[in-house]
Amino acid sequence: SSDGSKSTYAVERCSKAMLLGRAAIARARGAMVRHCGTSLRVPKAPPGEVFHAQMMLPKYSLTNEKWFFLFFMCNLGAYSGHYFYL
């Protein structure tokens, strides 16, 4: 009976240490993400105005049909080129 209580205590202690370790890793990840930044000046919108990303016109834009056609043709070219090379 004393052996069982010792092993139960060891399991509880180990599981508590694992939980604390996971919490420490999560805190470290959060701290790393928060401290990543830029050395460049970040522009701010004038007071009273909001600049949404939706207002920014894309330089290039493809419809879904054109994008998927290009995607599948690139895959077809890659696979067929692989077989011709062999």
N, C-alpha and C. Protein backbone atom coordinates (compact mmCIF):
# COMPACT_ATOMS: atom_id res chain seq x y z
N SER A 1 0.83 -1.20 0.00
CA SER A 1 0.00 0.00 0.00
C SER A 1 0.87 1.26 0.00
N SER A 2 2.00 1.22 0.72
CA SER A 2 2.87 2.39 0.75
C SER A 2 3.54 2.60 -0.60
N ASP A 3 3.79 1.52 -1.35
CA ASP A 3 4.37 1.64 -2.69
C ASP A 3 3.42 2.36 -3.64
N GLY A 4 2.13 2.04 -3.52
CA GLY A 4 1.13 2.67 -4.39
C GLY A 4 1.01 4.16 -4.14
N SER A 5 1.08 4.57 -2.89
CA SER A 5 0.95 6.00 -2.59
C SER A 5 2.18 6.77 -3.08
N LYS A 6 3.36 6.12 -3.03
CA LYS A 6 4.57 6.78 -3.53
C LYS A 6 4.50 6.99 -5.04
N SER A 7 4.01 5.97 -5.76
CA SER A 7 3.93 6.09 -7.22
C SER A 7 2.85 7.10 -7.61
N THR A 8 1.76 7.14 -6.86
CA THR A 8 0.71 8.12 -7.15
C THR A 8 1.23 9.53 -6.93
N TYR A 9 1.99 9.72 -5.87
CA TYR A 9 2.58 11.02 -5.59
C TYR A 9 3.55 11.43 -6.71
N ALA A 10 4.33 10.47 -7.19
CA ALA A 10 5.29 10.76 -8.26
C ALA A 10 4.57 11.14 -9.55
N VAL A 11 3.47 10.45 -9.85
CA VAL A 11 2.70 10.75 -11.06
C VAL A 11 2.09 12.15 -10.95
N GLU A 12 1.52 12.48 -9.80
CA GLU A 12 0.93 13.81 -9.60
C GLU A 12 2.00 14.89 -9.73
N ARG A 13 3.16 14.64 -9.16
CA ARG A 13 4.24 15.63 -9.21
C ARG A 13 4.73 15.81 -10.65
N CYS A 14 4.84 14.72 -11.38
CA CYS A 14 5.30 14.78 -12.76
C CYS A 14 4.28 15.50 -13.64
N SER A 15 2.99 15.20 -13.45
CA SER A 15 1.97 15.86 -14.27
C SER A 15 1.89 17.35 -13.95
N LYS A 16 2.08 17.72 -12.69
CA LYS A 16 2.08 19.13 -12.32
C LYS A 16 3.26 19.85 -12.96
N ALA A 17 4.42 19.20 -13.00
CA ALA A 17 5.60 19.80 -13.62
C ALA A 17 5.40 19.96 -15.11
N MET A 18 4.74 18.98 -15.74
CA MET A 18 4.49 19.08 -17.18
C MET A 18 3.54 20.24 -17.48
N LEU A 19 2.51 20.41 -16.66
CA LEU A 19 1.58 21.52 -16.88
C LEU A 19 2.27 22.86 -16.69
N LEU A 20 3.13 22.96 -15.68
CA LEU A 20 3.85 24.21 -15.47
C LEU A 20 4.82 24.48 -16.62
N GLY A 21 5.44 23.42 -17.13
CA GLY A 21 6.35 23.57 -18.26
C GLY A 21 5.62 24.05 -19.51
N ARG A 22 4.45 23.49 -19.76
CA ARG A 22 3.65 23.91 -20.91
C ARG A 22 3.23 25.37 -20.78
N ALA A 23 2.86 25.76 -19.58
CA ALA A 23 2.45 27.16 -19.36
C ALA A 23 3.64 28.10 -19.61
N ALA A 24 4.82 27.69 -19.17
CA ALA A 24 6.01 28.53 -19.38
C ALA A 24 6.32 28.66 -20.87
N ILE A 25 6.16 27.57 -21.62
CA ILE A 25 6.40 27.62 -23.07
C ILE A 25 5.38 28.53 -23.73
N ALA A 26 4.13 28.44 -23.33
CA ALA A 26 3.09 29.30 -23.91
C ALA A 26 3.38 30.77 -23.62
N ARG A 27 3.83 31.07 -22.40
CA ARG A 27 4.17 32.46 -22.06
C ARG A 27 5.35 32.95 -22.89
N ALA A 28 6.34 32.09 -23.08
CA ALA A 28 7.53 32.48 -23.85
C ALA A 28 7.15 32.73 -25.31
N ARG A 29 6.28 31.89 -25.87
CA ARG A 29 5.84 32.10 -27.25
C ARG A 29 5.09 33.42 -27.38
N GLY A 30 4.22 33.69 -26.43
CA GLY A 30 3.47 34.95 -26.46
C GLY A 30 4.39 36.15 -26.37
N ALA A 31 5.42 36.04 -25.55
CA ALA A 31 6.37 37.15 -25.40
C ALA A 31 7.17 37.34 -26.67
N MET A 32 7.54 36.25 -27.34
CA MET A 32 8.31 36.36 -28.58
C MET A 32 7.49 37.03 -29.66
N VAL A 33 6.23 36.67 -29.74
CA VAL A 33 5.36 37.24 -30.77
C VAL A 33 5.15 38.72 -30.53
N ARG A 34 4.96 39.12 -29.28
CA ARG A 34 4.70 40.52 -28.97
C ARG A 34 5.90 41.41 -29.23
N HIS A 35 7.10 40.88 -29.08
CA HIS A 35 8.29 41.71 -29.20
C HIS A 35 8.85 41.78 -30.61
N CYS A 36 8.25 41.07 -31.55
CA CYS A 36 8.68 41.18 -32.94
C CYS A 36 8.12 42.47 -33.49
N GLY A 37 8.93 43.24 -34.15
CA GLY A 37 8.45 44.51 -34.67
C GLY A 37 9.27 44.94 -35.86
N THR A 38 9.28 46.22 -36.12
CA THR A 38 10.02 46.76 -37.24
C THR A 38 10.78 47.99 -36.79
N SER A 39 11.88 48.24 -37.47
CA SER A 39 12.63 49.45 -37.16
C SER A 39 12.14 50.62 -38.00
N LEU A 40 11.25 50.33 -38.95
CA LEU A 40 10.72 51.38 -39.81
C LEU A 40 9.61 52.16 -39.12
N ARG A 41 9.36 53.35 -39.58
CA ARG A 41 8.30 54.17 -39.03
C ARG A 41 6.95 53.62 -39.51
N VAL A 42 6.02 53.43 -38.61
CA VAL A 42 4.70 52.91 -38.97
C VAL A 42 3.77 54.09 -39.19
N PRO A 43 3.20 54.23 -40.41
CA PRO A 43 2.33 55.37 -40.67
C PRO A 43 1.01 55.27 -39.91
N LYS A 44 0.48 56.42 -39.55
CA LYS A 44 -0.80 56.47 -38.85
C LYS A 44 -1.78 57.29 -39.69
N ALA A 45 -3.03 56.90 -39.64
CA ALA A 45 -4.06 57.62 -40.39
C ALA A 45 -4.30 58.98 -39.74
N PRO A 46 -4.68 59.98 -40.54
CA PRO A 46 -5.00 61.27 -39.96
C PRO A 46 -6.17 61.14 -38.98
N PRO A 47 -6.26 62.01 -38.00
CA PRO A 47 -7.34 61.91 -37.02
C PRO A 47 -8.71 62.02 -37.70
N GLY A 48 -9.60 61.14 -37.31
CA GLY A 48 -10.96 61.16 -37.85
C GLY A 48 -11.11 60.34 -39.11
N GLU A 49 -10.04 59.80 -39.64
CA GLU A 49 -10.13 58.99 -40.86
C GLU A 49 -9.66 57.56 -40.56
N VAL A 50 -10.26 56.62 -41.28
CA VAL A 50 -9.89 55.22 -41.13
C VAL A 50 -9.49 54.70 -42.49
N PHE A 51 -8.34 54.05 -42.56
CA PHE A 51 -7.88 53.49 -43.82
C PHE A 51 -7.95 51.98 -43.72
N HIS A 52 -8.94 51.40 -44.38
CA HIS A 52 -9.10 49.95 -44.37
C HIS A 52 -8.27 49.34 -45.49
N ALA A 53 -7.85 48.11 -45.30
CA ALA A 53 -7.10 47.40 -46.33
C ALA A 53 -7.96 47.19 -47.57
N GLN A 54 -9.29 47.20 -47.42
CA GLN A 54 -10.18 47.01 -48.56
C GLN A 54 -10.09 48.19 -49.52
N MET A 55 -9.63 49.34 -49.06
CA MET A 55 -9.52 50.52 -49.91
C MET A 55 -8.27 50.47 -50.78
N MET A 56 -7.34 49.56 -50.45
CA MET A 56 -6.09 49.47 -51.18
C MET A 56 -6.28 48.61 -52.42
N LEU A 57 -6.05 49.17 -53.60
CA LEU A 57 -6.24 48.43 -54.83
C LEU A 57 -5.06 47.49 -55.06
N PRO A 58 -5.33 46.22 -55.40
CA PRO A 58 -4.23 45.30 -55.66
C PRO A 58 -3.53 45.63 -56.97
N LYS A 59 -2.23 45.38 -57.03
CA LYS A 59 -1.47 45.66 -58.23
C LYS A 59 -1.84 44.67 -59.33
N TYR A 60 -1.95 43.39 -58.96
CA TYR A 60 -2.34 42.34 -59.91
C TYR A 60 -3.52 41.58 -59.31
N SER A 61 -4.45 41.17 -60.15
CA SER A 61 -5.59 40.43 -59.65
C SER A 61 -6.01 39.39 -60.68
N LEU A 62 -6.22 38.17 -60.25
CA LEU A 62 -6.68 37.09 -61.12
C LEU A 62 -8.03 36.60 -60.64
N THR A 63 -8.88 36.24 -61.58
CA THR A 63 -10.15 35.61 -61.20
C THR A 63 -9.83 34.19 -60.72
N ASN A 64 -10.80 33.55 -60.07
CA ASN A 64 -10.59 32.18 -59.61
C ASN A 64 -10.28 31.25 -60.77
N GLU A 65 -11.02 31.42 -61.87
CA GLU A 65 -10.82 30.53 -63.02
C GLU A 65 -9.40 30.65 -63.56
N LYS A 66 -8.90 31.87 -63.72
CA LYS A 66 -7.55 32.07 -64.25
C LYS A 66 -6.49 31.55 -63.28
N TRP A 67 -6.70 31.79 -61.99
CA TRP A 67 -5.72 31.35 -61.00
C TRP A 67 -5.62 29.83 -60.98
N PHE A 68 -6.77 29.14 -60.92
CA PHE A 68 -6.74 27.68 -60.87
C PHE A 68 -6.23 27.09 -62.18
N PHE A 69 -6.54 27.71 -63.32
CA PHE A 69 -6.00 27.26 -64.59
C PHE A 69 -4.47 27.34 -64.56
N LEU A 70 -3.95 28.45 -64.12
CA LEU A 70 -2.50 28.63 -64.03
C LEU A 70 -1.88 27.62 -63.05
N PHE A 71 -2.53 27.43 -61.92
CA PHE A 71 -2.05 26.49 -60.90
C PHE A 71 -1.96 25.07 -61.46
N PHE A 72 -3.04 24.60 -62.12
CA PHE A 72 -3.04 23.24 -62.64
C PHE A 72 -2.09 23.09 -63.83
N MET A 73 -1.96 24.12 -64.66
CA MET A 73 -1.01 24.04 -65.76
C MET A 73 0.43 23.98 -65.25
N CYS A 74 0.72 24.71 -64.20
CA CYS A 74 2.06 24.64 -63.60
C CYS A 74 2.33 23.24 -63.06
N ASN A 75 1.34 22.65 -62.39
CA ASN A 75 1.50 21.28 -61.89
C ASN A 75 1.67 20.30 -63.03
N LEU A 76 0.87 20.45 -64.07
CA LEU A 76 0.97 19.57 -65.23
C LEU A 76 2.36 19.69 -65.85
N GLY A 77 2.86 20.90 -65.99
CA GLY A 77 4.19 21.11 -66.55
C GLY A 77 5.28 20.51 -65.68
N ALA A 78 5.14 20.66 -64.39
CA ALA A 78 6.15 20.11 -63.48
C ALA A 78 6.18 18.59 -63.55
N TYR A 79 5.00 17.96 -63.49
CA TYR A 79 4.95 16.49 -63.53
C TYR A 79 5.37 15.95 -64.89
N SER A 80 4.92 16.55 -65.97
CA SER A 80 5.30 16.04 -67.29
C SER A 80 6.78 16.28 -67.54
N GLY A 81 7.32 17.41 -67.10
CA GLY A 81 8.73 17.67 -67.27
C GLY A 81 9.58 16.67 -66.50
N HIS A 82 9.09 16.27 -65.34
CA HIS A 82 9.80 15.27 -64.54
C HIS A 82 9.89 13.95 -65.31
N TYR A 83 8.78 13.54 -65.93
CA TYR A 83 8.79 12.27 -66.65
C TYR A 83 9.62 12.35 -67.93
N PHE A 84 9.61 13.48 -68.62
CA PHE A 84 10.43 13.61 -69.82
C PHE A 84 11.92 13.61 -69.47
N TYR A 85 12.24 14.18 -68.32
CA TYR A 85 13.64 14.23 -67.89
C TYR A 85 14.15 12.83 -67.58
N LEU A 86 13.28 12.00 -66.98
CA LEU A 86 13.68 10.64 -66.64
C LEU A 86 13.91 9.86 -67.90
